[in-house]
mmCIF file of C-alpha atoms in Angstrom:
data_model
loop_
_atom_site.group_PDB
_atom_site.id
_atom_site.type_symbol
_atom_site.label_atom_id
_atom_site.label_comp_id
_atom_site.label_asym_id
_atom_site.label_seq_id
_atom_site.Cartn_x
_atom_site.Cartn_y
_atom_site.Cartn_z
ATOM 1 C CA MET A 14 -107.074 4.127 -15.093
ATOM 2 C CA GLU A 15 -108.765 1.716 -17.488
ATOM 3 C CA THR A 16 -110.067 3.267 -20.703
ATOM 4 C CA ALA A 17 -113.440 2.501 -22.279
ATOM 5 C CA ARG A 18 -113.430 1.412 -25.911
ATOM 6 C CA ASN A 19 -115.218 3.825 -28.258
ATOM 7 C CA GLU A 20 -117.884 1.410 -29.460
ATOM 8 C CA ALA A 21 -119.737 4.007 -31.578
ATOM 9 C CA PHE A 22 -116.610 4.969 -33.512
ATOM 10 C CA ASP A 23 -115.620 1.316 -33.907
ATOM 11 C CA ALA A 24 -119.105 0.438 -35.209
ATOM 12 C CA TRP A 25 -119.001 3.295 -37.714
ATOM 13 C CA MET A 26 -115.596 2.160 -38.982
ATOM 14 C CA ARG A 27 -116.861 -1.389 -39.422
ATOM 15 C CA GLU A 28 -120.012 -0.134 -41.135
ATOM 16 C CA ARG A 29 -117.925 1.846 -43.625
ATOM 17 C CA GLN A 30 -115.332 -0.964 -43.852
ATOM 18 C CA PHE A 31 -112.446 1.238 -42.775
ATOM 19 C CA SER A 32 -109.275 -0.233 -41.347
ATOM 20 C CA ALA A 33 -107.182 1.997 -39.104
ATOM 21 C CA ASN A 34 -104.701 2.642 -41.896
ATOM 22 C CA SER A 35 -107.290 3.244 -44.629
ATOM 23 C CA LEU A 36 -109.182 5.716 -42.438
ATOM 24 C CA ALA A 37 -105.922 7.534 -41.654
ATOM 25 C CA ARG A 38 -105.217 7.856 -45.383
ATOM 26 C CA GLU A 39 -108.732 9.200 -46.009
ATOM 27 C CA LEU A 40 -108.375 11.745 -43.202
ATOM 28 C CA ASN A 41 -105.018 12.934 -44.513
ATOM 29 C CA SER A 42 -106.414 13.325 -48.013
ATOM 30 C CA ARG A 43 -109.416 15.308 -46.828
ATOM 31 C CA LEU A 44 -107.249 17.499 -44.631
ATOM 32 C CA GLU A 45 -105.139 18.327 -47.660
ATOM 33 C CA ALA A 46 -108.263 19.244 -49.662
ATOM 34 C CA LEU A 47 -109.480 21.422 -46.802
ATOM 35 C CA THR A 48 -106.262 23.108 -45.707
ATOM 36 C CA GLY A 49 -103.820 22.639 -48.584
ATOM 37 C CA LYS A 50 -101.495 20.633 -46.334
ATOM 38 C CA LEU A 51 -101.377 16.840 -46.171
ATOM 39 C CA GLY A 52 -102.411 15.433 -42.782
ATOM 40 C CA THR A 53 -99.998 13.383 -40.681
ATOM 41 C CA TYR A 54 -102.350 10.833 -39.111
ATOM 42 C CA ASP A 55 -101.520 7.145 -39.185
ATOM 43 C CA GLY A 56 -103.105 3.913 -38.022
ATOM 44 C CA ARG A 57 -101.822 4.422 -34.487
ATOM 45 C CA HIS A 58 -103.890 7.588 -34.074
ATOM 46 C CA ILE A 59 -107.020 5.788 -35.257
ATOM 47 C CA ARG A 60 -106.406 2.863 -32.919
ATOM 48 C CA ASP A 61 -105.971 5.299 -30.027
ATOM 49 C CA TRP A 62 -109.371 6.838 -30.821
ATOM 50 C CA ARG A 63 -111.017 3.457 -31.189
ATOM 51 C CA SER A 64 -109.568 2.059 -27.961
ATOM 52 C CA GLY A 65 -110.543 5.150 -25.982
ATOM 53 C CA ARG A 66 -106.964 6.098 -25.127
ATOM 54 C CA VAL A 67 -107.636 9.385 -26.906
ATOM 55 C CA ARG A 68 -111.185 10.468 -26.157
ATOM 56 C CA TRP A 69 -111.268 13.874 -27.957
ATOM 57 C CA PRO A 70 -109.231 14.217 -31.215
ATOM 58 C CA HIS A 71 -107.819 17.530 -32.402
ATOM 59 C CA ALA A 72 -110.239 20.054 -33.912
ATOM 60 C CA ALA A 73 -109.133 19.488 -37.528
ATOM 61 C CA ALA A 74 -109.634 15.738 -37.220
ATOM 62 C CA ARG A 75 -113.043 16.240 -35.620
ATOM 63 C CA ALA A 76 -114.126 18.536 -38.463
ATOM 64 C CA VAL A 77 -113.028 16.053 -41.121
ATOM 65 C CA LEU A 78 -114.663 13.118 -39.322
ATOM 66 C CA ALA A 79 -117.920 15.087 -39.128
ATOM 67 C CA ASP A 80 -117.677 15.873 -42.845
ATOM 68 C CA LEU A 81 -116.883 12.258 -43.709
ATOM 69 C CA SER A 82 -119.495 10.602 -41.510
ATOM 70 C CA GLY A 83 -122.302 13.159 -41.428
ATOM 71 C CA ARG A 84 -122.285 12.785 -37.633
ATOM 72 C CA SER A 85 -121.081 14.980 -34.814
ATOM 73 C CA PRO A 86 -117.976 13.975 -32.793
ATOM 74 C CA VAL A 87 -120.227 13.225 -29.826
ATOM 75 C CA ASP A 88 -122.400 10.953 -31.976
ATOM 76 C CA LEU A 89 -119.200 9.131 -32.968
ATOM 77 C CA GLY A 90 -118.593 8.400 -29.298
ATOM 78 C CA PHE A 91 -115.937 11.000 -28.562
ATOM 79 C CA VAL A 92 -116.036 12.736 -25.184
ATOM 80 C CA PRO A 93 -115.276 16.497 -24.946
ATOM 81 C CA ARG A 94 -112.626 17.608 -22.509
ATOM 82 C CA ARG A 95 -114.015 19.314 -19.428
ATOM 83 C CA ARG A 96 -112.677 22.659 -20.531
ATOM 84 C CA THR A 97 -114.505 22.398 -23.850
ATOM 85 C CA SER A 98 -117.595 24.574 -23.591
ATOM 86 C CA PRO A 99 -121.026 23.259 -24.557
ATOM 87 C CA ALA A 100 -121.239 26.018 -27.193
ATOM 88 C CA ALA A 101 -118.077 24.758 -28.879
ATOM 89 C CA VAL A 102 -119.398 21.221 -28.978
ATOM 90 C CA GLN A 103 -122.705 22.499 -30.347
ATOM 91 C CA GLN A 104 -120.932 24.365 -33.143
ATOM 92 C CA GLU A 105 -119.257 21.166 -34.302
ATOM 93 C CA ASP A 106 -122.483 19.134 -34.412
ATOM 94 C CA PRO A 107 -123.498 18.979 -38.099
ATOM 95 C CA MET A 108 -126.970 17.721 -37.187
ATOM 96 C CA HIS A 109 -127.737 20.294 -34.475
ATOM 97 C CA ARG A 110 -130.830 22.365 -35.269
ATOM 98 C CA ARG A 111 -129.817 25.782 -34.035
ATOM 99 C CA THR A 112 -132.262 28.634 -33.631
ATOM 100 C CA LEU A 113 -131.940 31.873 -35.557
ATOM 101 C CA VAL A 114 -130.330 33.728 -32.665
ATOM 102 C CA THR A 115 -127.904 30.956 -31.772
ATOM 103 C CA GLY A 116 -126.959 30.566 -35.429
ATOM 104 C CA ALA A 117 -126.197 34.265 -35.717
ATOM 105 C CA LEU A 118 -124.053 34.252 -32.575
ATOM 106 C CA THR A 119 -122.148 31.153 -33.642
ATOM 107 C CA ALA A 120 -121.373 32.562 -37.068
ATOM 108 C CA ALA A 121 -120.433 35.963 -35.661
ATOM 109 C CA VAL A 122 -118.078 34.422 -33.119
ATOM 110 C CA ALA A 123 -116.490 32.302 -35.840
ATOM 111 C CA ALA A 124 -115.835 35.360 -37.975
ATOM 112 C CA ALA A 125 -114.483 37.485 -35.134
ATOM 113 C CA ALA A 126 -112.268 34.867 -33.493
ATOM 114 C CA ALA A 127 -108.506 35.068 -34.052
ATOM 115 C CA PRO A 128 -107.134 31.577 -33.427
ATOM 116 C CA ALA A 129 -103.450 30.943 -33.037
ATOM 117 C CA ILE A 130 -103.235 29.082 -36.337
ATOM 118 C CA ALA A 131 -104.666 31.984 -38.329
ATOM 119 C CA SER A 132 -101.210 33.359 -39.039
ATOM 120 C CA THR A 133 -100.034 30.070 -40.524
ATOM 121 C CA ARG A 134 -102.310 29.954 -43.551
ATOM 122 C CA LYS A 135 -104.101 32.246 -45.958
ATOM 123 C CA ILE A 136 -107.652 31.250 -46.872
ATOM 124 C CA GLY A 137 -108.380 32.125 -50.491
ATOM 125 C CA MET A 138 -110.866 31.663 -53.306
ATOM 126 C CA SER A 139 -109.313 28.295 -54.152
ATOM 127 C CA ASP A 140 -110.676 27.033 -50.824
ATOM 128 C CA VAL A 141 -114.087 28.406 -51.723
ATOM 129 C CA GLU A 142 -113.923 26.746 -55.139
ATOM 130 C CA ARG A 143 -113.244 23.358 -53.551
ATOM 131 C CA LEU A 144 -116.388 23.793 -51.488
ATOM 132 C CA HIS A 145 -118.302 24.829 -54.617
ATOM 133 C CA GLU A 146 -117.332 21.514 -56.216
ATOM 134 C CA LYS A 147 -118.828 19.695 -53.233
ATOM 135 C CA PHE A 148 -121.943 21.846 -53.496
ATOM 136 C CA ALA A 149 -122.338 20.821 -57.150
ATOM 137 C CA ALA A 150 -122.150 17.169 -56.034
ATOM 138 C CA VAL A 151 -124.908 17.785 -53.461
ATOM 139 C CA ILE A 152 -127.080 19.353 -56.179
ATOM 140 C CA ALA A 153 -126.494 16.336 -58.446
ATOM 141 C CA SER A 154 -127.458 13.937 -55.655
ATOM 142 C CA ASP A 155 -130.617 15.916 -55.006
ATOM 143 C CA HIS A 156 -131.798 15.701 -58.611
ATOM 144 C CA LYS A 157 -131.113 11.974 -58.656
ATOM 145 C CA ARG A 158 -132.345 10.918 -55.195
ATOM 146 C CA GLY A 159 -134.054 13.966 -53.710
ATOM 147 C CA GLY A 160 -135.479 13.989 -50.213
ATOM 148 C CA GLN A 161 -133.039 11.495 -48.714
ATOM 149 C CA LEU A 162 -131.796 12.002 -45.171
ATOM 150 C CA ASP A 163 -128.167 11.363 -46.134
ATOM 151 C CA ILE A 164 -128.279 14.301 -48.583
ATOM 152 C CA GLU A 165 -129.603 16.545 -45.827
ATOM 153 C CA GLN A 166 -126.924 15.323 -43.416
ATOM 154 C CA ARG A 167 -124.087 15.789 -45.899
ATOM 155 C CA ALA A 168 -125.224 19.303 -46.812
ATOM 156 C CA THR A 169 -125.450 20.193 -43.122
ATOM 157 C CA ALA A 170 -121.961 18.855 -42.418
ATOM 158 C CA LEU A 171 -120.512 20.773 -45.372
ATOM 159 C CA ALA A 172 -122.130 23.985 -44.140
ATOM 160 C CA GLU A 173 -120.262 23.473 -40.865
ATOM 161 C CA THR A 174 -117.063 22.762 -42.799
ATOM 162 C CA ALA A 175 -117.425 26.112 -44.570
ATOM 163 C CA LEU A 176 -117.906 27.891 -41.236
ATOM 164 C CA ASN A 177 -114.996 26.065 -39.610
ATOM 165 C CA LEU A 178 -112.794 27.180 -42.496
ATOM 166 C CA GLN A 179 -113.345 30.772 -41.351
ATOM 167 C CA ASN A 180 -111.223 29.960 -38.304
ATOM 168 C CA SER A 181 -108.489 28.010 -40.025
ATOM 169 C CA GLY A 182 -106.534 31.025 -41.273
ATOM 170 C CA SER A 183 -106.604 34.660 -42.354
ATOM 171 C CA ALA A 184 -108.803 35.810 -45.232
ATOM 172 C CA THR A 185 -110.025 38.945 -46.972
ATOM 173 C CA GLN A 186 -113.552 40.164 -46.382
ATOM 174 C CA ARG A 187 -114.439 39.059 -49.927
ATOM 175 C CA VAL A 188 -113.364 35.497 -49.187
ATOM 176 C CA ARG A 189 -115.200 35.483 -45.864
ATOM 177 C CA SER A 190 -118.383 36.681 -47.574
ATOM 178 C CA HIS A 191 -118.068 33.868 -50.091
ATOM 179 C CA LEU A 192 -117.581 31.355 -47.283
ATOM 180 C CA TYR A 193 -120.753 32.543 -45.586
ATOM 181 C CA GLY A 194 -122.560 32.354 -48.919
ATOM 182 C CA THR A 195 -121.287 28.815 -49.462
ATOM 183 C CA ALA A 196 -122.380 27.784 -45.969
ATOM 184 C CA ALA A 197 -125.808 29.297 -46.701
ATOM 185 C CA SER A 198 -125.944 27.349 -49.974
ATOM 186 C CA PHE A 199 -125.288 24.059 -48.203
ATOM 187 C CA ARG A 200 -127.860 24.883 -45.536
ATOM 188 C CA SER A 201 -130.435 25.735 -48.201
ATOM 189 C CA SER A 202 -129.793 22.348 -49.821
ATOM 190 C CA ALA A 203 -130.283 20.667 -46.434
ATOM 191 C CA MET A 204 -133.509 22.641 -46.136
ATOM 192 C CA TRP A 205 -134.672 21.508 -49.574
ATOM 193 C CA ALA A 206 -133.827 17.856 -48.873
ATOM 194 C CA ALA A 207 -135.879 18.081 -45.674
ATOM 195 C CA ILE A 208 -138.797 19.686 -47.544
ATOM 196 C CA ASP A 209 -138.635 17.037 -50.259
ATOM 197 C CA GLY A 210 -138.510 14.336 -47.594
ATOM 198 C CA ARG A 211 -141.468 15.910 -45.728
ATOM 199 C CA ARG A 212 -139.331 16.487 -42.623
ATOM 200 C CA PHE A 213 -140.835 19.923 -42.184
ATOM 201 C CA LYS A 214 -139.671 20.640 -38.632
ATOM 202 C CA ASP A 215 -136.067 20.076 -39.686
ATOM 203 C CA ALA A 216 -136.613 22.188 -42.802
ATOM 204 C CA VAL A 217 -137.706 25.145 -40.667
ATOM 205 C CA ALA A 218 -134.551 24.839 -38.537
ATOM 206 C CA HIS A 219 -132.339 24.755 -41.645
ATOM 207 C CA MET A 220 -134.209 27.746 -43.066
ATOM 208 C CA LYS A 221 -133.491 29.886 -40.010
ATOM 209 C CA GLU A 222 -129.793 29.040 -40.083
ATOM 210 C CA ALA A 223 -129.582 29.601 -43.839
ATOM 211 C CA GLN A 224 -131.248 33.014 -43.590
ATOM 212 C CA VAL A 225 -128.667 34.243 -41.076
ATOM 213 C CA LEU A 226 -125.738 33.011 -43.153
ATOM 214 C CA ALA A 227 -127.184 34.514 -46.337
ATOM 215 C CA GLU A 228 -127.532 37.909 -44.676
ATOM 216 C CA MET A 229 -123.908 37.751 -43.539
ATOM 217 C CA SER A 230 -122.802 36.880 -47.064
ATOM 218 C CA GLY A 231 -124.764 39.614 -48.822
ATOM 219 C CA ASP A 232 -125.358 37.178 -51.712
ATOM 220 C CA GLN A 233 -128.634 38.061 -53.434
ATOM 221 C CA ALA A 234 -128.851 34.775 -55.336
ATOM 222 C CA ILE A 235 -128.689 32.597 -52.245
ATOM 223 C CA LYS A 236 -131.123 34.902 -50.421
ATOM 224 C CA PHE A 237 -133.530 34.351 -53.298
ATOM 225 C CA ARG A 238 -133.100 30.582 -53.125
ATOM 226 C CA ILE A 239 -133.750 30.429 -49.390
ATOM 227 C CA TRP A 240 -136.859 32.642 -49.413
ATOM 228 C CA SER A 241 -138.186 30.901 -52.511
ATOM 229 C CA HIS A 242 -137.708 27.550 -50.765
ATOM 230 C CA ALA A 243 -139.470 28.998 -47.727
ATOM 231 C CA GLY A 244 -142.494 29.673 -49.914
ATOM 232 C CA THR A 245 -142.433 26.059 -51.084
ATOM 233 C CA LEU A 246 -142.079 24.840 -47.501
ATOM 234 C CA TRP A 247 -145.151 26.730 -46.303
ATOM 235 C CA ARG A 248 -147.082 25.597 -49.389
ATOM 236 C CA HIS A 249 -146.391 21.948 -48.595
ATOM 237 C CA MET A 250 -147.372 22.584 -44.977
ATOM 238 C CA GLY A 251 -150.767 23.936 -46.083
ATOM 239 C CA ARG A 252 -150.037 27.570 -45.192
ATOM 240 C CA PRO A 253 -150.597 29.466 -48.485
ATOM 241 C CA ALA A 254 -150.674 32.954 -46.926
ATOM 242 C CA ASP A 255 -147.236 32.412 -45.361
ATOM 243 C CA ALA A 256 -146.063 30.832 -48.607
ATOM 244 C CA LEU A 257 -147.045 33.915 -50.626
ATOM 245 C CA SER A 258 -145.374 36.235 -48.119
ATOM 246 C CA ALA A 259 -142.109 34.308 -48.207
ATOM 247 C CA ASN A 260 -142.149 34.103 -51.990
ATOM 248 C CA ASP A 261 -142.798 37.848 -52.160
ATOM 249 C CA VAL A 262 -139.585 38.455 -50.197
ATOM 250 C CA ALA A 263 -137.704 36.496 -52.878
ATOM 251 C CA ARG A 264 -139.458 38.316 -55.721
ATOM 252 C CA GLU A 265 -138.696 41.755 -54.266
ATOM 253 C CA LEU A 266 -134.927 41.201 -54.202
ATOM 254 C CA HIS A 267 -133.164 43.347 -56.774
ATOM 255 C CA ILE A 268 -131.659 40.260 -58.448
ATOM 256 C CA THR A 269 -135.095 39.622 -59.991
ATOM 257 C CA ARG A 270 -134.866 42.987 -61.752
ATOM 258 C CA ARG A 271 -131.302 42.366 -62.860
ATOM 259 C CA ASP A 272 -131.946 38.856 -64.187
ATOM 260 C CA PRO A 273 -135.394 37.866 -65.539
ATOM 261 C CA MET A 274 -134.557 34.186 -64.953
ATOM 262 C CA PHE A 275 -134.893 34.729 -61.195
ATOM 263 C CA ALA A 276 -138.072 36.737 -61.780
ATOM 264 C CA SER A 277 -139.471 33.866 -63.832
ATOM 265 C CA LEU A 278 -138.873 31.337 -61.055
ATOM 266 C CA GLY A 279 -140.469 33.630 -58.476
ATOM 267 C CA MET A 280 -143.564 34.061 -60.665
ATOM 268 C CA ALA A 281 -143.838 30.329 -61.322
ATOM 269 C CA ARG A 282 -143.638 29.454 -57.642
ATOM 270 C CA GLU A 283 -146.295 32.060 -56.915
ATOM 271 C CA MET A 284 -148.451 30.266 -59.505
ATOM 272 C CA ALA A 285 -148.006 26.970 -57.625
ATOM 273 C CA ILE A 286 -148.990 28.651 -54.350
ATOM 274 C CA LYS A 287 -152.106 30.176 -55.912
ATOM 275 C CA GLY A 288 -153.022 26.765 -57.281
ATOM 276 C CA ALA A 289 -152.815 25.353 -53.759
ATOM 277 C CA SER A 290 -155.179 28.179 -52.723
ATOM 278 C CA HIS A 291 -157.607 27.040 -55.497
ATOM 279 C CA ASP A 292 -157.243 30.415 -57.222
ATOM 280 C CA LEU A 293 -157.838 28.956 -60.677
ATOM 281 C CA ARG A 294 -158.577 32.254 -62.441
ATOM 282 C CA SER A 295 -155.110 33.700 -61.792
ATOM 283 C CA LEU A 296 -153.153 30.710 -63.115
ATOM 284 C CA PRO A 297 -153.141 31.390 -66.893
ATOM 285 C CA ARG A 298 -151.760 34.906 -66.447
ATOM 286 C CA ALA A 299 -149.206 33.746 -63.849
ATOM 287 C CA TYR A 300 -147.956 31.053 -66.197
ATOM 288 C CA ASP A 301 -147.773 33.472 -69.117
ATOM 289 C CA ASP A 302 -145.854 36.059 -67.059
ATOM 290 C CA ALA A 303 -143.326 33.443 -65.904
ATOM 291 C CA ARG A 304 -142.851 32.172 -69.472
ATOM 292 C CA LYS A 305 -142.327 35.678 -70.864
ATOM 293 C CA ALA A 306 -139.797 36.524 -68.152
ATOM 294 C CA MET A 307 -137.875 33.357 -68.959
ATOM 295 C CA SER A 308 -137.827 34.260 -72.659
ATOM 296 C CA ARG A 309 -136.314 37.689 -71.846
ATOM 297 C CA ALA A 310 -133.415 36.205 -69.862
ATOM 298 C CA ASP A 311 -129.947 36.196 -71.381
ATOM 299 C CA PRO A 312 -129.068 32.483 -71.771
ATOM 300 C CA GLN A 313 -125.347 33.283 -71.434
ATOM 301 C CA ALA A 314 -125.582 35.279 -68.210
ATOM 302 C CA PRO A 315 -123.594 33.834 -65.276
ATOM 303 C CA ARG A 316 -125.862 32.104 -62.756
ATOM 304 C CA PRO A 317 -125.399 29.869 -59.702
ATOM 305 C CA VAL A 318 -125.155 26.125 -60.269
ATOM 306 C CA TRP A 319 -128.343 25.385 -58.328
ATOM 307 C CA LEU A 320 -130.390 27.523 -60.758
ATOM 308 C CA LEU A 321 -128.683 26.242 -63.900
ATOM 309 C CA ALA A 322 -129.218 22.651 -62.768
ATOM 310 C CA PHE A 323 -133.000 22.760 -62.791
ATOM 311 C CA TRP A 324 -134.728 25.950 -63.902
ATOM 312 C CA ASP A 325 -135.900 25.665 -67.506
ATOM 313 C CA GLU A 326 -139.063 25.225 -69.548
ATOM 314 C CA ALA A 327 -139.621 21.694 -68.218
ATOM 315 C CA GLU A 328 -139.666 22.881 -64.610
ATOM 316 C CA LEU A 329 -141.980 25.749 -65.542
ATOM 317 C CA HIS A 330 -144.434 23.150 -66.849
ATOM 318 C CA SER A 331 -143.859 21.109 -63.673
ATOM 319 C CA LEU A 332 -144.937 24.014 -61.464
ATOM 320 C CA ALA A 333 -147.909 24.674 -63.756
ATOM 321 C CA LEU A 334 -148.836 20.991 -63.406
ATOM 322 C CA SER A 335 -148.697 21.311 -59.614
ATOM 323 C CA ALA A 336 -150.825 24.466 -59.702
ATOM 324 C CA TYR A 337 -153.563 23.105 -61.965
ATOM 325 C CA LEU A 338 -153.655 19.733 -60.224
ATOM 326 C CA SER A 339 -154.150 21.444 -56.853
ATOM 327 C CA ALA A 340 -156.809 23.738 -58.317
ATOM 328 C CA GLY A 341 -158.744 20.811 -59.844
ATOM 329 C CA ASP A 342 -158.271 21.523 -63.574
ATOM 330 C CA TRP A 343 -157.271 17.979 -64.526
ATOM 331 C CA VAL A 344 -157.171 18.501 -68.301
ATOM 332 C CA THR A 345 -154.746 21.440 -68.154
ATOM 333 C CA ALA A 346 -152.711 19.637 -65.519
ATOM 334 C CA GLU A 347 -152.311 16.662 -67.866
ATOM 335 C CA TYR A 348 -151.250 18.975 -70.706
ATOM 336 C CA HIS A 349 -148.464 20.506 -68.607
ATOM 337 C CA ALA A 350 -147.388 17.064 -67.381
ATOM 338 C CA HIS A 351 -146.840 15.829 -70.935
ATOM 339 C CA ARG A 352 -144.969 19.018 -71.858
ATOM 340 C CA CYS A 353 -142.758 18.651 -68.797
ATOM 341 C CA LEU A 354 -141.905 14.995 -69.463
ATOM 342 C CA ALA A 355 -141.114 15.753 -73.098
ATOM 343 C CA SER A 356 -138.458 18.331 -72.203
ATOM 344 C CA LEU A 357 -136.985 17.119 -68.896
ATOM 345 C CA ARG A 358 -133.216 16.815 -68.947
ATOM 346 C CA PRO A 359 -131.885 13.273 -68.301
ATOM 347 C CA HIS A 360 -130.390 14.059 -64.896
ATOM 348 C CA MET A 361 -133.752 15.212 -63.482
ATOM 349 C CA GLN A 362 -134.696 11.747 -62.239
ATOM 350 C CA ARG A 363 -136.535 12.923 -59.129
ATOM 351 C CA SER A 364 -138.547 15.455 -61.148
ATOM 352 C CA ARG A 365 -139.498 12.757 -63.677
ATOM 353 C CA ALA A 366 -140.871 10.533 -60.918
ATOM 354 C CA ILE A 367 -142.853 13.402 -59.361
ATOM 355 C CA THR A 368 -144.259 14.532 -62.711
ATOM 356 C CA THR A 369 -145.250 10.989 -63.702
ATOM 357 C CA SER A 370 -147.030 10.476 -60.382
ATOM 358 C CA ARG A 371 -148.926 13.735 -60.819
ATOM 359 C CA LEU A 372 -149.822 12.816 -64.393
ATOM 360 C CA ALA A 373 -151.339 9.549 -63.154
ATOM 361 C CA GLN A 374 -153.396 11.488 -60.617
ATOM 362 C CA ALA A 375 -154.677 13.885 -63.305
ATOM 363 C CA GLN A 376 -155.631 10.988 -65.592
ATOM 364 C CA LEU A 377 -157.397 9.141 -62.773
ATOM 365 C CA ALA A 378 -159.366 12.273 -61.863
ATOM 366 C CA GLN A 379 -160.647 12.359 -65.467
ATOM 367 C CA GLY A 380 -161.850 8.747 -65.182
ATOM 368 C CA ASP A 381 -159.187 7.299 -67.509
ATOM 369 C CA ILE A 382 -158.456 4.426 -65.137
ATOM 370 C CA ASP A 383 -156.470 2.133 -67.417
ATOM 371 C CA THR A 384 -154.202 4.896 -68.746
ATOM 372 C CA ALA A 385 -153.646 6.284 -65.259
ATOM 373 C CA THR A 386 -152.636 2.867 -63.949
ATOM 374 C CA ARG A 387 -150.187 2.307 -66.784
ATOM 375 C CA THR A 388 -148.700 5.743 -66.143
ATOM 376 C CA ALA A 389 -148.265 5.143 -62.419
ATOM 377 C CA MET A 390 -146.580 1.798 -63.072
ATOM 378 C CA THR A 391 -143.828 3.526 -65.080
ATOM 379 C CA VAL A 392 -142.463 5.300 -61.986
ATOM 380 C CA GLU A 393 -139.080 3.832 -61.117
ATOM 381 C CA LYS A 394 -139.154 1.483 -58.131
ATOM 382 C CA GLU A 395 -136.405 3.367 -56.279
ATOM 383 C CA ALA A 396 -138.370 6.617 -56.361
ATOM 384 C CA ALA A 397 -141.660 4.880 -55.605
ATOM 385 C CA THR A 398 -140.306 3.210 -52.474
ATOM 386 C CA GLN A 399 -137.624 5.616 -51.227
ATOM 387 C CA HIS A 400 -138.650 9.162 -52.162
ATOM 388 C CA PRO A 401 -141.132 10.314 -49.480
ATOM 389 C CA ARG A 402 -143.053 12.698 -51.720
ATOM 390 C CA VAL A 403 -143.376 10.204 -54.592
ATOM 391 C CA SER A 404 -144.345 7.395 -52.213
ATOM 392 C CA ARG A 405 -147.068 9.550 -50.704
ATOM 393 C CA MET A 406 -148.473 10.537 -54.116
ATOM 394 C CA LEU A 407 -148.575 6.916 -55.283
ATOM 395 C CA GLN A 408 -150.286 5.843 -52.066
ATOM 396 C CA GLU A 409 -152.890 8.536 -52.696
ATOM 397 C CA PHE A 410 -153.200 7.327 -56.295
ATOM 398 C CA GLY A 411 -153.789 3.746 -55.131
ATOM 399 C CA ALA A 412 -156.420 4.867 -52.620
ATOM 400 C CA GLY A 413 -158.159 6.920 -55.307
ATOM 401 C CA LEU A 414 -158.063 4.026 -57.771
ATOM 402 C CA ARG A 415 -159.575 1.610 -55.263
ATOM 403 C CA ALA A 416 -162.299 4.117 -54.395
ATOM 404 C CA THR A 417 -163.090 4.807 -58.067
ATOM 405 C CA ALA A 418 -162.980 1.260 -59.464
ATOM 406 C CA PRO A 419 -162.631 -1.227 -56.603
ATOM 407 C CA GLY A 420 -163.210 -4.395 -58.653
ATOM 408 C CA SER A 421 -161.510 -3.448 -61.915
ATOM 409 C CA ASN A 422 -158.619 -5.227 -63.592
ATOM 410 C CA SER A 423 -156.586 -2.033 -63.323
ATOM 411 C CA THR A 424 -157.058 -1.916 -59.573
ATOM 412 C CA ARG A 425 -155.992 -5.546 -59.195
ATOM 413 C CA THR A 426 -152.986 -4.916 -61.431
ATOM 414 C CA TRP A 427 -151.971 -1.868 -59.421
ATOM 415 C CA ASN A 428 -152.376 -3.640 -56.105
ATOM 416 C CA GLU A 429 -150.135 -6.488 -57.281
ATOM 417 C CA HIS A 430 -147.580 -4.010 -58.648
ATOM 418 C CA ALA A 431 -147.472 -1.996 -55.417
ATOM 419 C CA ALA A 432 -147.217 -5.205 -53.355
ATOM 420 C CA ALA A 433 -144.202 -6.276 -55.410
ATOM 421 C CA TRP A 434 -142.553 -2.913 -54.695
ATOM 422 C CA ARG A 435 -143.129 -3.350 -50.965
ATOM 423 C CA ALA A 436 -141.873 -6.936 -50.995
ATOM 424 C CA HIS A 437 -138.669 -6.013 -52.824
ATOM 425 C CA PRO A 438 -137.852 -2.374 -51.922
#
């Protein structure tokens, strides 16, 4: 029987400039990182997949290919064997948006299953630590290029990798809890990338999956992150009542009583939500409460990498800027924007672009057209053209500028600047 060439897999290899041998080496290396044992694939295996002679690789290879490509095996052109159940294929799909119930069942089955290979390897904290290193890389990418689809896809694939690891050997309950917590962390990063990219429907799907995994892990810190992100999601979707309710869940977790740094973040995000509700009177006290909680926190206390990477005085000013800008207090918004920019850490490139765009909006609202235009023009081209939230804010700035001063030199300058961005993205 004649076999059909796997055109999707072949196209992906050509896109990534993999030869059969170089892809085999990459697979073997990643298998070693995942399992502690070097893989045994060679160019012949890859050519068999590409030619269609082998239509459904082994499970370990499929997991690594999904991790490497950010695509499911089916999306790579592989065809499940007839005995492979649809649920099993669904579990491998790193881009599948599972519902809360399906996510819970999938994770529960993964934990309870006792595969034949479980007796051959012991899963330990070293495996978890390797995943933590990948999580740190996802966090770094987010702060540099937030909102991008490839960040969301990679975080989703790594969440599946963490879940698949549950079935690759035996482990203590402590290790399994950490694996669920790590999977929840990756899913929460996928959720945040989707929020930042204004892909709200996908963000909701990630949120549901992340909530299930966090409950199974028992990790208070990741529960806080997910519910706090949920508050931000509903705020961006124009649902302040839901946003406050979700943020309240985060604030009521006992980790906020154990560590004032978490309490501070919860208070600051509540401030941003109240700003979106135009509750201007409550903002000064909310800001002051968040600042005082931050000052009480022990700077040496152990905290998760996602919190250490961003939560500081600069981000407190950033949330205050968002709150006052939404509430229409342009002068106070500008004050917090300048304070934020003065103390932002160098790696916070996405935050710098967002803050600068908001500063330009606050200056324009005060009628300072020339200063606002100069401010907006300092946003880096990459963020202005590729970050969905920044692009949207700058489009709104341009529309506001043209409405305020349609024939001014600043408007002409801005129009030419924005046109150059579009012509050379």
